[in-house]
XYZ file of C-alpha atoms in Angstrom:
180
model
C 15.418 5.051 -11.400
C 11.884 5.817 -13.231
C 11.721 9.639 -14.230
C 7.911 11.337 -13.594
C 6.199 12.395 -16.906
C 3.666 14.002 -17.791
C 0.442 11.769 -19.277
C 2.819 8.964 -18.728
C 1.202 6.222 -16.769
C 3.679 4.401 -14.049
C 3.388 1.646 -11.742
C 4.522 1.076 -8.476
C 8.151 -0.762 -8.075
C 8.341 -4.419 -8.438
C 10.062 -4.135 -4.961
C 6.512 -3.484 -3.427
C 5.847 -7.412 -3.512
C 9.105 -7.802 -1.224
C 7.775 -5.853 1.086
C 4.442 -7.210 0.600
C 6.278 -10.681 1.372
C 8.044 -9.324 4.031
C 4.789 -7.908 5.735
C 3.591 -11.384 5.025
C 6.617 -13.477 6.617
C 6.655 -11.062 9.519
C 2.861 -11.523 10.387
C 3.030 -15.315 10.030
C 5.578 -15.727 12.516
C 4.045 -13.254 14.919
C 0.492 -13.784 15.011
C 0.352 -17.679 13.554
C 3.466 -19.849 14.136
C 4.010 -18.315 17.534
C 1.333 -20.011 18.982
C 0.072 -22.849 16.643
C 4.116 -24.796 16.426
C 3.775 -24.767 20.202
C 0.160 -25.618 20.535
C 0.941 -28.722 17.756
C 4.545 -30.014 19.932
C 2.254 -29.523 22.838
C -0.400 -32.090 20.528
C 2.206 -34.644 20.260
C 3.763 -34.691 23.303
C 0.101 -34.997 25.650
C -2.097 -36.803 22.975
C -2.969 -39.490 21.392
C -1.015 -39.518 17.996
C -4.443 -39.509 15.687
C -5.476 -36.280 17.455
C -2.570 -34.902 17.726
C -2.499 -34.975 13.703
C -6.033 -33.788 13.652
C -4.934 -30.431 15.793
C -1.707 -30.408 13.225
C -3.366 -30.277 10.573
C -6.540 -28.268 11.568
C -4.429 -25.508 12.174
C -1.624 -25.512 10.036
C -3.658 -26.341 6.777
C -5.598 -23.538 6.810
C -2.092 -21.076 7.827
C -0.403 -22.798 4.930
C -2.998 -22.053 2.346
C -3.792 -18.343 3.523
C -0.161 -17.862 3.168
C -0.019 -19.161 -0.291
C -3.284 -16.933 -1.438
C -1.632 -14.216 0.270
C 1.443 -14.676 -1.721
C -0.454 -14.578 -5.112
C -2.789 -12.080 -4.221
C 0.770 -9.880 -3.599
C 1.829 -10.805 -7.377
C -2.050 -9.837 -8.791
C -2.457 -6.725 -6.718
C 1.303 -4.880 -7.832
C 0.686 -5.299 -11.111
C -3.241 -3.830 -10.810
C -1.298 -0.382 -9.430
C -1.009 2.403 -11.522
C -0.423 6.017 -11.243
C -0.810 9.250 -13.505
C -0.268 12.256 -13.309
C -2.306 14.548 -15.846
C -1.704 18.295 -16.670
C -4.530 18.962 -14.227
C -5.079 15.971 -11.512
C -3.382 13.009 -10.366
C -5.032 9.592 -11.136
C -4.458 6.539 -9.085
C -5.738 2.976 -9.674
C -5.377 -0.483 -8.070
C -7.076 -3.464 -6.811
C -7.461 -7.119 -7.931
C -11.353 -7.775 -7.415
C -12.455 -4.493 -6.146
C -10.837 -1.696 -8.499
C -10.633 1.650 -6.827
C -9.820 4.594 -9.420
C -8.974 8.114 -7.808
C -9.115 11.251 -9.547
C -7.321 14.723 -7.366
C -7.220 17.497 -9.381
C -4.322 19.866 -8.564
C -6.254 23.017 -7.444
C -7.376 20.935 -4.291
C -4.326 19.335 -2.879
C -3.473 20.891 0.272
C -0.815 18.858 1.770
C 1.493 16.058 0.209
C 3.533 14.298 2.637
C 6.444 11.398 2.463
C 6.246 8.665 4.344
C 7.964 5.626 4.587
C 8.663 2.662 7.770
C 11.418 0.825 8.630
C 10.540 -2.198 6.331
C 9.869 0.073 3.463
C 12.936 1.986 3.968
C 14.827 -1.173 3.801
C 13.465 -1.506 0.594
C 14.040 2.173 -0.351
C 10.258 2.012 -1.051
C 8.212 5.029 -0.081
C 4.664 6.710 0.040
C 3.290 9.776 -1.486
C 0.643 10.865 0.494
C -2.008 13.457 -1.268
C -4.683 15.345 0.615
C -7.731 17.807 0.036
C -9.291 20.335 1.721
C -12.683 18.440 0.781
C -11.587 15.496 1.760
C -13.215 14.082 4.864
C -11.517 10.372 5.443
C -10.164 9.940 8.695
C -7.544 7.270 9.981
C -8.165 4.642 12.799
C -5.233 6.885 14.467
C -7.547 9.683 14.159
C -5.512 11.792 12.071
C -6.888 13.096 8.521
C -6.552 10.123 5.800
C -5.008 10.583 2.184
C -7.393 10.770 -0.377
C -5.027 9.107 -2.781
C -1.522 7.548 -2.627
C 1.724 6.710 -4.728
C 2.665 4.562 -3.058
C 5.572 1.734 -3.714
C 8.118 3.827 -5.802
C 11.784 4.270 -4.875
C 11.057 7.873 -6.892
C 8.809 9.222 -4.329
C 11.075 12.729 -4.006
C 10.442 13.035 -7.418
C 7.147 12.274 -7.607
C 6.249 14.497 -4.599
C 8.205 17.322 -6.334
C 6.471 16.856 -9.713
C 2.968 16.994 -7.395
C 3.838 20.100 -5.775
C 5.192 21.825 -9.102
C 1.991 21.451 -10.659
C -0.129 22.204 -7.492
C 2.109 25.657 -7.434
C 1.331 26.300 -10.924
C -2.603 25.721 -10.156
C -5.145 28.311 -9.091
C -6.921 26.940 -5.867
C -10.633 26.582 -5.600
C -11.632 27.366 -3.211
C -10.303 30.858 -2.082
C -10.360 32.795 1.130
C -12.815 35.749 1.127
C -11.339 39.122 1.236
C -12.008 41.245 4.412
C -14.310 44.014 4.145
């Protein structure tokens, strides 16, 4: 297990692409061979053999090559990942063509979560989850999104509690007014 330091860039775990694969095995047979390996023994059994080959291979080309990008693009986009954690914000990067770099100083976190699903547990991957005050992102569930993540590490406890030692040693911001 990968100890948190300080000014020490980390990445997430190489177990990430597992679940990345898994994600990936788990949508292929739901959502594509659910449908097309019936639709293509349906092909062969009620047409002619040429079309029947055409329908095979119209639709399981293009599955079988999406799967195979997929599968590299998994490889490419763990190793892009990368997380530090600064004396005074937390700085997380990633992305294969599109790089996303996210700076969260300390004196603005206002809620760091855990979370982790049933795959990912499995795994014993999990997911930091960092949020602001200032932050404004908002889920498809509704609920307020993270503005940055660490996410992928089998560390996350200690990674949460090295977040939350250095947000307790932080003056906030933004500070309530006192009454008059």
């Amino acid at each position: 297990m990968m100890t948190v330091r300080l000014d020490e860039t980390f990445g997430s775990h190489p177990d990430l692409k597992k679940l990345y694969n898994a994600y990936l095995v788990l949508a292929l047979f739901l959502f594509f061979l659910s449908w097309i390996i019936p639709v293509v023994v349906y092909g062969f059994l009620a047409l002619d053999l040429s079309y029947a080959a055409i329908l095979a291979t119209s639709l399981l080309f293009p599955t079988i090559v999406g799967t195979a990008f997929t599968a590299y693009w998994i490889q490419k986009y763990q190793a892009s990942v990368s997380f530090l954690l600064t004396r005074s914000e937390i700085v997380v990067q990633r992305g294969v063509w599109w790089k996303k770099k996210s700076y969260v100083p300390y004196n603005r976190i206002t809620n760091v979560e855990i979370l982790q699903g049933p795959i990912a547990r499995y795994f014993k991957l999990g997911t930091v989850s960092i949020q602001t005050a200032g932050y404004s992102g908002v889920k498809s569930s509704g609920s307020r999104a993270a503005e940055a993540e660490v996410f992928g590490v089998k560390n996350f406890e200690e990674v949460k509690d090295s977040i939350m030692n250095y947000v307790r040693k932080t003056r906030p911001v933004a500070v309530e007014a006192e009454a008059e």
